[in-house]
mmCIF file of C-alpha atoms in Angstrom:
data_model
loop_
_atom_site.group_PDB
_atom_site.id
_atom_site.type_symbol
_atom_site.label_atom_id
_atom_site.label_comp_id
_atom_site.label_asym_id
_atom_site.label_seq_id
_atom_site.Cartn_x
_atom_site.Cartn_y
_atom_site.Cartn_z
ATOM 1 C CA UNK A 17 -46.769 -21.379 15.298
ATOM 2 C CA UNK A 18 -46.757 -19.815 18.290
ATOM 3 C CA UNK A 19 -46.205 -19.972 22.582
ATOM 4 C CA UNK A 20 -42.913 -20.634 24.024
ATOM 5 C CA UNK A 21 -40.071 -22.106 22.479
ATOM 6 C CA UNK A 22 -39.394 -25.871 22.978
ATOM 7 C CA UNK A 23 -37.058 -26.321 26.084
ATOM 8 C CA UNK A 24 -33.181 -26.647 24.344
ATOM 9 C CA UNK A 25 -31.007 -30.054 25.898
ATOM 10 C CA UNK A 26 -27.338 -29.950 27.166
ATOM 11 C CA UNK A 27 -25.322 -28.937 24.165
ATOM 12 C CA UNK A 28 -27.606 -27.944 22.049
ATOM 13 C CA UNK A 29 -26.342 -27.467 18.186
ATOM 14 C CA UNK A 30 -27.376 -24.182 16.142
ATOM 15 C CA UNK A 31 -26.264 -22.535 12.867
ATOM 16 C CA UNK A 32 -24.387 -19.661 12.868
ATOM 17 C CA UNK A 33 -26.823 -18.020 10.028
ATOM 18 C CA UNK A 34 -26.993 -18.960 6.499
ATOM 19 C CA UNK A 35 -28.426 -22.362 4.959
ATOM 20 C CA UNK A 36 -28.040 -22.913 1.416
ATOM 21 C CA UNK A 37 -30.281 -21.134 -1.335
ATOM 22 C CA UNK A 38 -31.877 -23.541 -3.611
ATOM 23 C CA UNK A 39 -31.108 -23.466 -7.535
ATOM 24 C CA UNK A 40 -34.366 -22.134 -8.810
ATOM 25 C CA UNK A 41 -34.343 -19.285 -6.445
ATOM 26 C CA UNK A 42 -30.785 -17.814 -7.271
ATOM 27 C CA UNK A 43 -27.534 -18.419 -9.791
ATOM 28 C CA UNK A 44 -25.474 -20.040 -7.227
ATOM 29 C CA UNK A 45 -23.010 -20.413 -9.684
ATOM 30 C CA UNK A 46 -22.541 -16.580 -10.167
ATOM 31 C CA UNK A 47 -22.855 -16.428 -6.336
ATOM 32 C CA UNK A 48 -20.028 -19.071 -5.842
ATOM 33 C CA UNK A 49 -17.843 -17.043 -8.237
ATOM 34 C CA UNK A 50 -18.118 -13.373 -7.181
ATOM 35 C CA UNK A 51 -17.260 -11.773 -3.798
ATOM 36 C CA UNK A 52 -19.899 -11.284 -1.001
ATOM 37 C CA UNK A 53 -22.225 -8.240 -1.967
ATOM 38 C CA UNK A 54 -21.997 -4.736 -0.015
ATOM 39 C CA UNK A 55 -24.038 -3.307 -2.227
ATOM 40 C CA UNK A 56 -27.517 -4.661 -3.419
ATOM 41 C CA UNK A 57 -26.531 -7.507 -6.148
ATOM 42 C CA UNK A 58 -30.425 -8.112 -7.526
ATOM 43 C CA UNK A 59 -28.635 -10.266 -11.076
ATOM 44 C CA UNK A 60 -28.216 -12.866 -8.575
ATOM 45 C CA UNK A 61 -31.930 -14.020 -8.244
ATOM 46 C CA UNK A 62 -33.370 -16.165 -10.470
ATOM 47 C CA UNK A 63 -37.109 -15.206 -10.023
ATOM 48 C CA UNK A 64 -38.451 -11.702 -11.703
ATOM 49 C CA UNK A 65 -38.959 -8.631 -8.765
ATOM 50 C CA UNK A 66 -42.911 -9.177 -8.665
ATOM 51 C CA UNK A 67 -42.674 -12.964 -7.640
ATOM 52 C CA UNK A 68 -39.164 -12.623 -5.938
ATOM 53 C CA UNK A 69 -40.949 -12.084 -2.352
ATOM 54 C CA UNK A 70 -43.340 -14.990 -2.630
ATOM 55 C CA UNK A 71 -40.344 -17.079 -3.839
ATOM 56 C CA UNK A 72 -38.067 -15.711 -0.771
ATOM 57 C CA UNK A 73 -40.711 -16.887 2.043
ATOM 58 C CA UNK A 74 -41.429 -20.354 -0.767
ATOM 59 C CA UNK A 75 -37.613 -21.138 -0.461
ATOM 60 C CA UNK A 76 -37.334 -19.990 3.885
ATOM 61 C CA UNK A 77 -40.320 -22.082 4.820
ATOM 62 C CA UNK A 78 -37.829 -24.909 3.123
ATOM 63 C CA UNK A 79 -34.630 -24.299 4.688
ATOM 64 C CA UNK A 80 -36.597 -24.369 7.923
ATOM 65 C CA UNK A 81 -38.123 -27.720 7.534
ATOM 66 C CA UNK A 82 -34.976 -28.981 6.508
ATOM 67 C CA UNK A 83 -33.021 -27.729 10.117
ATOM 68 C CA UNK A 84 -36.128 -29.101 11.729
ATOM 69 C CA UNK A 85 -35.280 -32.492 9.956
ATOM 70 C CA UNK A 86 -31.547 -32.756 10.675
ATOM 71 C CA UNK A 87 -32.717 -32.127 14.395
ATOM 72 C CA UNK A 88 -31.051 -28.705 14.992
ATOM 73 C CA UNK A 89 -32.212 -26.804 18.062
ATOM 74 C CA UNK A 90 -31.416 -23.513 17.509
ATOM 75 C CA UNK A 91 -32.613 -22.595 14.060
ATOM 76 C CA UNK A 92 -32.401 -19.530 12.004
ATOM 77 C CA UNK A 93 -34.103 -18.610 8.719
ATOM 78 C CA UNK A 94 -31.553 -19.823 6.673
ATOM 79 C CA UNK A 95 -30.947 -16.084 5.558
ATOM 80 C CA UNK A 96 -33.217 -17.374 2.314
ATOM 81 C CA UNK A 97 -33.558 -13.632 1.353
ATOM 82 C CA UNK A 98 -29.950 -12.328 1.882
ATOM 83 C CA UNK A 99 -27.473 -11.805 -0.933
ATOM 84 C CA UNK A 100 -24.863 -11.511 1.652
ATOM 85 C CA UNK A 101 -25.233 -12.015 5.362
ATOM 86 C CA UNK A 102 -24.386 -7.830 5.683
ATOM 87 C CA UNK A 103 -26.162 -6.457 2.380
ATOM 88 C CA UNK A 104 -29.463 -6.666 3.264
ATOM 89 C CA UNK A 105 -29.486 -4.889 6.644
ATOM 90 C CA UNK A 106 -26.615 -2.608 5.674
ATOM 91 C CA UNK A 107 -28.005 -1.408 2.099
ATOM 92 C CA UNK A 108 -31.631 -0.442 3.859
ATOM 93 C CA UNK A 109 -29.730 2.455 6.438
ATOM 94 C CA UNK A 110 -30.276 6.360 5.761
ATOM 95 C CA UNK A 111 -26.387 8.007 4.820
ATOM 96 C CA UNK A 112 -25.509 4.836 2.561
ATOM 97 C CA UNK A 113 -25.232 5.608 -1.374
ATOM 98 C CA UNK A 114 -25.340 2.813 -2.979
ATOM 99 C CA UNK A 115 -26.275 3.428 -6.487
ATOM 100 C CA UNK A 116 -22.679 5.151 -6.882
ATOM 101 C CA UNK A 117 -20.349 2.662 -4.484
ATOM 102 C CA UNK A 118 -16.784 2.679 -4.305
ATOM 103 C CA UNK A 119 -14.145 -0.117 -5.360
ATOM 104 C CA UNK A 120 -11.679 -1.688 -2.293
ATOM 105 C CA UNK A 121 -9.527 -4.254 -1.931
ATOM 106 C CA UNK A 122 -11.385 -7.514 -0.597
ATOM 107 C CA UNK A 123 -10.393 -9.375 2.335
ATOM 108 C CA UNK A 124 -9.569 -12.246 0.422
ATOM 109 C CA UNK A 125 -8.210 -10.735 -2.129
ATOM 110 C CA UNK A 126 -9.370 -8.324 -5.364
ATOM 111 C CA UNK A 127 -11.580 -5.161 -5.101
ATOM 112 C CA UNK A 128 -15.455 -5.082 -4.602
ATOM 113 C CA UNK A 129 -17.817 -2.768 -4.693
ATOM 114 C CA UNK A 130 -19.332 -0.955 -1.141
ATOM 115 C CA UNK A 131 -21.652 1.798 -0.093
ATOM 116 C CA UNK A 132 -20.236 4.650 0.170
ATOM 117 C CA UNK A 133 -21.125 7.208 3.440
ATOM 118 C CA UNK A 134 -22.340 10.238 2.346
ATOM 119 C CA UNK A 135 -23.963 11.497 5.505
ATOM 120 C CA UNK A 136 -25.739 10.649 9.153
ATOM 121 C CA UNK A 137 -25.852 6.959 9.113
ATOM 122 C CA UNK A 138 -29.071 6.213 10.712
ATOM 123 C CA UNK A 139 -32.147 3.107 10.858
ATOM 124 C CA UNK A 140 -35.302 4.923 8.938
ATOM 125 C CA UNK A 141 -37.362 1.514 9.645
ATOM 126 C CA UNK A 142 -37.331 -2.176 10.865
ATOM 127 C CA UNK A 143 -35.201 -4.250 8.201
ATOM 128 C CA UNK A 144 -35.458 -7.656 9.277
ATOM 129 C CA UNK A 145 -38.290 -7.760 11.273
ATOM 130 C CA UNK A 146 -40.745 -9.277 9.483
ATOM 131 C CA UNK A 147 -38.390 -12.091 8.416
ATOM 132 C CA UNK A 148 -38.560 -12.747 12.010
ATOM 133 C CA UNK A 149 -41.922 -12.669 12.699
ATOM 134 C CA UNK A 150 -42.005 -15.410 9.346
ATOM 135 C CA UNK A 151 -39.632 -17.523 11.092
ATOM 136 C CA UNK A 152 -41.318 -17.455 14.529
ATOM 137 C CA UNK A 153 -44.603 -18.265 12.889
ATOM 138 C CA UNK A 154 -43.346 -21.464 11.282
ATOM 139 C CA UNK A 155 -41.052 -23.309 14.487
ATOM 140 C CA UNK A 156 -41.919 -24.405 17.997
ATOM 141 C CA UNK A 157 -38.128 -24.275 18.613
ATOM 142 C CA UNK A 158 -35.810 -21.446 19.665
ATOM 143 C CA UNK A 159 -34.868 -19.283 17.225
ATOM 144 C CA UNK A 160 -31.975 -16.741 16.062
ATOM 145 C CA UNK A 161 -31.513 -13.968 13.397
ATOM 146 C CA UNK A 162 -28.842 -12.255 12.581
ATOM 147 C CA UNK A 163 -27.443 -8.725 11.982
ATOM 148 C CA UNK A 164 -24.204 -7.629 11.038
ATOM 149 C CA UNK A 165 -22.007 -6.491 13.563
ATOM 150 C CA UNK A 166 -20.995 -2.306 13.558
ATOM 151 C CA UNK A 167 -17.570 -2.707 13.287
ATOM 152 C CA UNK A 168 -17.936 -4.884 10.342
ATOM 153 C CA UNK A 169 -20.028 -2.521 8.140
ATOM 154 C CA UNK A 170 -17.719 -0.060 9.019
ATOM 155 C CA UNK A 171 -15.364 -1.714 7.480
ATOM 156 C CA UNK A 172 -17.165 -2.579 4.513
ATOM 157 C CA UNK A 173 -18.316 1.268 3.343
ATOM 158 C CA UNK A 174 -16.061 3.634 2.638
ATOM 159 C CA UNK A 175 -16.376 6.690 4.734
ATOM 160 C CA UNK A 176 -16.512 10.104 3.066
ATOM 161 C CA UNK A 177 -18.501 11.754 5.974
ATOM 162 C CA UNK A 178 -17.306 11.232 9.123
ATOM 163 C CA UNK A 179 -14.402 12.321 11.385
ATOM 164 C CA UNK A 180 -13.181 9.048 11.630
ATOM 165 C CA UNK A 181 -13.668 5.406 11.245
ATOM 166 C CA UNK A 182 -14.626 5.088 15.129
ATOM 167 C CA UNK A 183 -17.227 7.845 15.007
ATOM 168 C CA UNK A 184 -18.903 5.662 11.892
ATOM 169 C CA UNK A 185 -18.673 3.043 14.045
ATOM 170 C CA UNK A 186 -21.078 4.305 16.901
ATOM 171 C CA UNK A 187 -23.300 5.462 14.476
ATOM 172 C CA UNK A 188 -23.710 2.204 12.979
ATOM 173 C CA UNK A 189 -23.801 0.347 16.611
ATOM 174 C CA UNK A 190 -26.968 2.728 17.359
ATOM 175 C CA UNK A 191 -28.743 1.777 14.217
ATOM 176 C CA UNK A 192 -28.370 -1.976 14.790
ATOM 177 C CA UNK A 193 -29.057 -1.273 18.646
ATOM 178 C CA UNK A 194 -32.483 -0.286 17.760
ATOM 179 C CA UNK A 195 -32.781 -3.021 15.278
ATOM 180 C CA UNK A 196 -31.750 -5.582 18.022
ATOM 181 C CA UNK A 197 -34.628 -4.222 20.557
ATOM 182 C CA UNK A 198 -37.012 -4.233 17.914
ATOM 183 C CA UNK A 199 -36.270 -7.899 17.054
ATOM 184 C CA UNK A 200 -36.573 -9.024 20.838
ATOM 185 C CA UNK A 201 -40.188 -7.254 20.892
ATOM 186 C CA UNK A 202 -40.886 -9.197 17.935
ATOM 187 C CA UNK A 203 -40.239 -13.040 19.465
ATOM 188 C CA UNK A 204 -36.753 -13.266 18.869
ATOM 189 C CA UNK A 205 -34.546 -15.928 21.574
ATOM 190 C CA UNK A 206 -31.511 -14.836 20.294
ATOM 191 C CA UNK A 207 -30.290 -11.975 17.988
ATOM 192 C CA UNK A 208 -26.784 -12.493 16.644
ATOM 193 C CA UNK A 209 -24.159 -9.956 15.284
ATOM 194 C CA UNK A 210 -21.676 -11.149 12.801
ATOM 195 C CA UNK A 211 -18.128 -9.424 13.248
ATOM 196 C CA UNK A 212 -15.739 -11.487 10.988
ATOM 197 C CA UNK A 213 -13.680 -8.117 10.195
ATOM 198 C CA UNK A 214 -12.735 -8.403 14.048
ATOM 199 C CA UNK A 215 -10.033 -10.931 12.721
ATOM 200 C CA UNK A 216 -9.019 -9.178 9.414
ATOM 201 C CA UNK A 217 -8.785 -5.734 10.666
ATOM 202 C CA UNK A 218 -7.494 -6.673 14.307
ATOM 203 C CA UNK A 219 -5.325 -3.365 15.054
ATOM 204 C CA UNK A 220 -8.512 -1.035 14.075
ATOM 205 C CA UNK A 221 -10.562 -3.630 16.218
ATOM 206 C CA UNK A 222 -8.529 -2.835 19.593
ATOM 207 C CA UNK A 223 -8.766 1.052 18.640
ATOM 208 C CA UNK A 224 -12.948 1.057 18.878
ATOM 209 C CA UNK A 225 -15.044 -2.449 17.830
ATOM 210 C CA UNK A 226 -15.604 -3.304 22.191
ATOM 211 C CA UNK A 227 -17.712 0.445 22.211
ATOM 212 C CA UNK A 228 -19.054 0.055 19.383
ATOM 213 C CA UNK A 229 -20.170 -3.757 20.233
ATOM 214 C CA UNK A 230 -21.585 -3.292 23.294
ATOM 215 C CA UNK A 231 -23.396 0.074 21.822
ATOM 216 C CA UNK A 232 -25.263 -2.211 19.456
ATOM 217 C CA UNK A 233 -26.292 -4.516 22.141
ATOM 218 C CA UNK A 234 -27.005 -2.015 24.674
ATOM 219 C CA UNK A 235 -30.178 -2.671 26.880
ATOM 220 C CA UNK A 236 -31.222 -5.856 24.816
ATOM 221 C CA UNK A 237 -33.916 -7.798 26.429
ATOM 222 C CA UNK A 238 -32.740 -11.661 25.424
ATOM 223 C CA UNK A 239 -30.018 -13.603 24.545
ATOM 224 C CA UNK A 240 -27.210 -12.006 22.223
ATOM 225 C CA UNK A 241 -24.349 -13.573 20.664
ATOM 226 C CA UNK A 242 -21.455 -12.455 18.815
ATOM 227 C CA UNK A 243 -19.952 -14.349 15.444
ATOM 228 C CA UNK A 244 -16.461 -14.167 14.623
ATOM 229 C CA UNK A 245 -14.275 -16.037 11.742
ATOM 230 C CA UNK A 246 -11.932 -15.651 9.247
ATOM 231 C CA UNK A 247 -14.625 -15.381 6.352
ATOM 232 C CA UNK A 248 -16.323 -17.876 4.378
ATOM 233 C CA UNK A 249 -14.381 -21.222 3.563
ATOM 234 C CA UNK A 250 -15.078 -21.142 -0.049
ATOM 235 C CA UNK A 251 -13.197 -17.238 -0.601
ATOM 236 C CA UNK A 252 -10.503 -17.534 2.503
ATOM 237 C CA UNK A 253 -8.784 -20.755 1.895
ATOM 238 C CA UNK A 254 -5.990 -19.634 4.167
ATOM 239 C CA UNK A 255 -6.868 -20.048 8.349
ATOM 240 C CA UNK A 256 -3.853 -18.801 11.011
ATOM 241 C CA UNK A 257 -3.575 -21.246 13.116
ATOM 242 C CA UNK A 258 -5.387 -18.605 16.164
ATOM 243 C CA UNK A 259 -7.431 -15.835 16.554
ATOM 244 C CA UNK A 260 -5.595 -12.264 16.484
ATOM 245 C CA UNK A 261 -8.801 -10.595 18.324
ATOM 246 C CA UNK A 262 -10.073 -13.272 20.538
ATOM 247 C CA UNK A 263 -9.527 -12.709 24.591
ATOM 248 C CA UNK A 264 -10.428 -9.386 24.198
ATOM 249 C CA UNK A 265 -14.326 -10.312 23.060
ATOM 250 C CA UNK A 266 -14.463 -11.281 26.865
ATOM 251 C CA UNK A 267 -15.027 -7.986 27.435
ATOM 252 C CA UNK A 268 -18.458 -7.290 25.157
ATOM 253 C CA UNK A 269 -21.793 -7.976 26.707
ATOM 254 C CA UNK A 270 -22.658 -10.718 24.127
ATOM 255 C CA UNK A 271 -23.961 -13.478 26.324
ATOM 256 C CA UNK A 272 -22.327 -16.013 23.243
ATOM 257 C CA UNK A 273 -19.715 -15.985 20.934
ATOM 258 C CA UNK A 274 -19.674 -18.600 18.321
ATOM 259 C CA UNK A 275 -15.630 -19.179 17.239
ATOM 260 C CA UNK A 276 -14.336 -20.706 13.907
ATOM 261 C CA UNK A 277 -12.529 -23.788 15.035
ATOM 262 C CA UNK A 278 -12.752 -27.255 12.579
ATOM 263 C CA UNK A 279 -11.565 -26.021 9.198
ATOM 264 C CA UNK A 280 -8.276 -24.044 11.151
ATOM 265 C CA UNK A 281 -7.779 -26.814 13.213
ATOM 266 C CA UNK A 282 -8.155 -24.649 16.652
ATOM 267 C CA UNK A 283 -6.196 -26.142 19.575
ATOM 268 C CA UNK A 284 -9.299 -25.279 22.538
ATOM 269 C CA UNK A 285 -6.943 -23.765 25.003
ATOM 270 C CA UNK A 286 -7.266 -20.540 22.944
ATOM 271 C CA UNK A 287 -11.053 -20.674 24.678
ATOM 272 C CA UNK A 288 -9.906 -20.001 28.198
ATOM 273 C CA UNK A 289 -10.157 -16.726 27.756
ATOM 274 C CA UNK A 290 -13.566 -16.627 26.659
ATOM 275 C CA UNK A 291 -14.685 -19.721 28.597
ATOM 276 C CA UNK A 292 -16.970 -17.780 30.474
ATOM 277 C CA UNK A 293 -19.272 -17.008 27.562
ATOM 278 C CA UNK A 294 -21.431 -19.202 26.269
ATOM 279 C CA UNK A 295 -19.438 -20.643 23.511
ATOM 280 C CA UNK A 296 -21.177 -21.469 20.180
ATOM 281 C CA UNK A 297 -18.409 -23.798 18.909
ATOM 282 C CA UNK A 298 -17.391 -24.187 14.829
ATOM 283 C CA UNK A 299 -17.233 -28.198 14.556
ATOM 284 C CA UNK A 300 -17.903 -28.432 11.015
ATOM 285 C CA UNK A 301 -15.278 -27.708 8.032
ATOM 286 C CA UNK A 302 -16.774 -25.793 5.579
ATOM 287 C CA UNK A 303 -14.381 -25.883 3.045
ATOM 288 C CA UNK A 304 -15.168 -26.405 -0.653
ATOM 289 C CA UNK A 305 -12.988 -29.993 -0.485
ATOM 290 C CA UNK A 306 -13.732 -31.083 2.876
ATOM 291 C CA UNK A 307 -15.847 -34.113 3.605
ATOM 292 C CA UNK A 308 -19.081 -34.646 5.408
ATOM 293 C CA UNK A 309 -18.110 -35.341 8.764
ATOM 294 C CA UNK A 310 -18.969 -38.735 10.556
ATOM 295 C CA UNK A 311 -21.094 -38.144 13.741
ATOM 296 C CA UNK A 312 -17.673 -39.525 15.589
ATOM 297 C CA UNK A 313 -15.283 -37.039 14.067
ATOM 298 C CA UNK A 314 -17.820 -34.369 15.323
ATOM 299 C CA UNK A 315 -18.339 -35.731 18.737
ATOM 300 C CA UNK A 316 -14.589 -36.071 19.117
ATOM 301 C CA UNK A 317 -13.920 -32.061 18.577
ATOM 302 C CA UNK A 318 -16.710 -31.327 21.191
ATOM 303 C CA UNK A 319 -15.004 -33.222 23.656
ATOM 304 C CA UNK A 320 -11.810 -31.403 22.793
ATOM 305 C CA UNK A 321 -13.679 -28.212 23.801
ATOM 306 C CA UNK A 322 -15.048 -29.701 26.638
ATOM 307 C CA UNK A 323 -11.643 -29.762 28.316
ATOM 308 C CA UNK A 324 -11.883 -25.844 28.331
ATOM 309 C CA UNK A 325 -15.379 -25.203 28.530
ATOM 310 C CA UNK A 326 -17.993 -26.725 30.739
ATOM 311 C CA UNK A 327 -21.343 -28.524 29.158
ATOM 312 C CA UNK A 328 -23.550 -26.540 30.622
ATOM 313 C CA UNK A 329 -21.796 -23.262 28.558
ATOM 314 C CA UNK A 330 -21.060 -24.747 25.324
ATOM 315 C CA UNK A 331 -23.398 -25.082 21.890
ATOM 316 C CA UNK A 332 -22.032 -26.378 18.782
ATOM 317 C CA UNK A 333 -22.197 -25.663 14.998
ATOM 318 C CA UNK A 334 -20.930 -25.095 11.670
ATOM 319 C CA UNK A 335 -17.897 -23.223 11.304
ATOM 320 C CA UNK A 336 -19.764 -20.086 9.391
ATOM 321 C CA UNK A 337 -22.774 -19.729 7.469
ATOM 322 C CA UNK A 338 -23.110 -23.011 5.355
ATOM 323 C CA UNK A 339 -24.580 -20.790 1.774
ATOM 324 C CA UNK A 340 -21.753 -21.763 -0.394
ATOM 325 C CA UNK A 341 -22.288 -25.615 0.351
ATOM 326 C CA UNK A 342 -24.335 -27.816 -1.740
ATOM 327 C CA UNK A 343 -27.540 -28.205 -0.385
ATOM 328 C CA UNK A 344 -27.153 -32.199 0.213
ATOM 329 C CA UNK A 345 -23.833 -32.106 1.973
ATOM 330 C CA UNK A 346 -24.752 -29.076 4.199
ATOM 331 C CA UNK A 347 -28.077 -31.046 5.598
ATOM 332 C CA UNK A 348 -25.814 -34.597 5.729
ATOM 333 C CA UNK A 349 -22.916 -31.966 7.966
ATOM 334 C CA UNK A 350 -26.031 -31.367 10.074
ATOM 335 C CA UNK A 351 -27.304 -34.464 10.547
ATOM 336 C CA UNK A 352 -23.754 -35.529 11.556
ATOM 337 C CA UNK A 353 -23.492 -32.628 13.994
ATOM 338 C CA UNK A 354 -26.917 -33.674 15.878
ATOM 339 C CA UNK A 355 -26.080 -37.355 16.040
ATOM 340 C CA UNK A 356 -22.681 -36.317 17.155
ATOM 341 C CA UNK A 357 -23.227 -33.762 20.007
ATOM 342 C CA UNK A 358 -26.408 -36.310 20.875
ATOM 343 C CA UNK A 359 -23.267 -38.603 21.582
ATOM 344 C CA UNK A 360 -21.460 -36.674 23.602
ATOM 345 C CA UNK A 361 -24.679 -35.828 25.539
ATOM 346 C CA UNK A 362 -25.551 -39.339 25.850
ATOM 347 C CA UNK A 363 -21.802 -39.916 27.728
ATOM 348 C CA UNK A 364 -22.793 -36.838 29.937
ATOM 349 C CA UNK A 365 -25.755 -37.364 31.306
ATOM 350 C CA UNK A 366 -25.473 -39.403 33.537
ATOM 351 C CA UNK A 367 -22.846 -37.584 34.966
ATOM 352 C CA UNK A 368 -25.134 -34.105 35.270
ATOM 353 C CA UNK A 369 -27.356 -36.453 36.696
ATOM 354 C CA UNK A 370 -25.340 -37.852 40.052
ATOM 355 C CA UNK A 371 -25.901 -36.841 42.998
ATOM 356 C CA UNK A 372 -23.631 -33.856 44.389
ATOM 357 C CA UNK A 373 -21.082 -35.429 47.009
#
């Protein structure tokens, strides 16, 4: 499809990236039970390297029509074709071995495996590109894709080749920086980094993610947002009860910032600070025992927000990318989230719609 996106209403609900992969395409359970890849992790997939393309656009064109279905305005490609929501952009850059990675500790716990930096890091080509031309050639609706953020990656290679962690840093924020502008030439609405390691590395964070954030997003020609959480539900059980590197994101030129808030229970007054963002709020636990929400359990935790943030600047969504989920209960938490935010919308209406006194 092609032409302009389809207008978007008041409070218009998104995903913050990933959709679930089906069965047939890759070995969710092995995926469920190992770590998030920073390397390439190719045992995962299901279908041999000669059909695994076909099957990757196959298994996209589905995830689409499915947040089409639930009624989601804001769609994404599901990142179908992503072992992690990091790997595939990361593993493509030029100074990044990762045939020979090292081991670190996890986030959550126990060591995985991640590129190591060898030299220059640096964008040789367009990585993710074409998955957006896919995506804008099967919606009428706004779309997003995302990137991970240069702070992040940083944090997920270990660095035998520069100075320091902050000169890494830059280097990474100028290779998604072009990736970004390339993207926005391509049809993108919105191109979203993911920074999660802005909450598990928070003292680092103050030290140099801000320059190296608004590097990456330097000069960018549409809407950019900014993802932040405290990891997938199904590895980080554990959620502080507020954000350790949250006011200070007021400060990056990301027009959005989508925040973590059902599964840890976030009281919305931690939003002031940000409330003049756009704020792309979390209203769906994604934890591996929670329960599909009813449309009024969602439509109560965007009115929560809405004490803090006004209509006009707040979206709503899941918590984090929904790819651990099972399939049926991630597209019933959608459903729930469009039939609760059109609730909500419903109530304010008419009020956007009186007269000013």
């Amino acid at each position: 499809m092609t032409g302009r996106a389809r207008p978007i209403p008041l409070l218009p609900t998104t995903v913050i990236g990933s959709y679930p992969q089906p069965d047939w395409l890759i070995d969710r359970d092995r995926l469920r039970s190992s770590l998030p890849a920073r390397v390439r992790a190719k045992e995962l997939w299901r279908i041999p390297e000669p059909y695994l393309a076909e099957a990757h656009d196959d298994a996209t064109a589905l995830a689409i029509r499915d947040l089409e279905r639930a009624g989601i305005d804001i769609l994404t490609d599901g990142e179908i074709r992503r072992e992690s929501y990091s790997n595939r952009f990361a593993t493509a850059l030029e100074g990044f071995d990762i045939d020979h990675p090292a081991m670190v500790p996890g986030r959550a716990g126990g060591t995985n495996a991640v590129p190591r930096v060898v030299g220059p890091v640096r964008r040789t080509r367009p990585v993710e590109v074409d998955d957006l031309r896919f995506l804008r050639a099967q919606t009428d609706r706004v779309i997003k894709i995302t990137l991970p953020g240069p702070f992040t990656m940083s944090q997920q290679a270990s660095n035998e080749a520069y100075p320091d962690v902050a000169s890494l840093a830059m280097d990474l924020a100028a290779a998604v920086n072009e990736e970004v502008r390339d993207l926005f030439e391509a049809g993108a609405d919105v191109v979203q980094i993911d920074e999660p390691w802005l909450q598990a590395r928070a003292e680092q964070a103050r030290e140099y993610a801000l320059p190296a954030i608004n590097r990456a997003l330097q000069g960018a020609t549409g809407t950019t947002a900014l993802h932040t959480c405290f990891g997938y539900a199904h590895i980080v059980h554990d959620r502080p009860a507020g954000y350790p590197f949250l006011a200070e994101l007021a400060a990056c030129v990301a027009d959005q910032l989508a925040v973590e808030a059902a599964q840890p229970r976030l009281d919305p007054s931690v939003l002031a600070p940000i409330a003049g963002k756009t704020i792309i709020l979390g209203v769906l636990d994604l934890s591996d025992d929670a329960p599909v929400e009813t449309p009024e359990q969602v439509a109560e935790r965007i009115e929560r927000a809405l004490e803090v943030v006004p209509p006009e600047r707040l979206q709503v969504g899941p918590d984090c990318g929904m790819k651990y989920l099972p399939r049926d209960d991630a597209y019933a938490k959608l459903r729930a989230l469009v039939d609760g935010a059109a609730a909500v919308r419903a109530r304010l209406q008419p009020r956007a719609a009186a007269p000013a006194a």
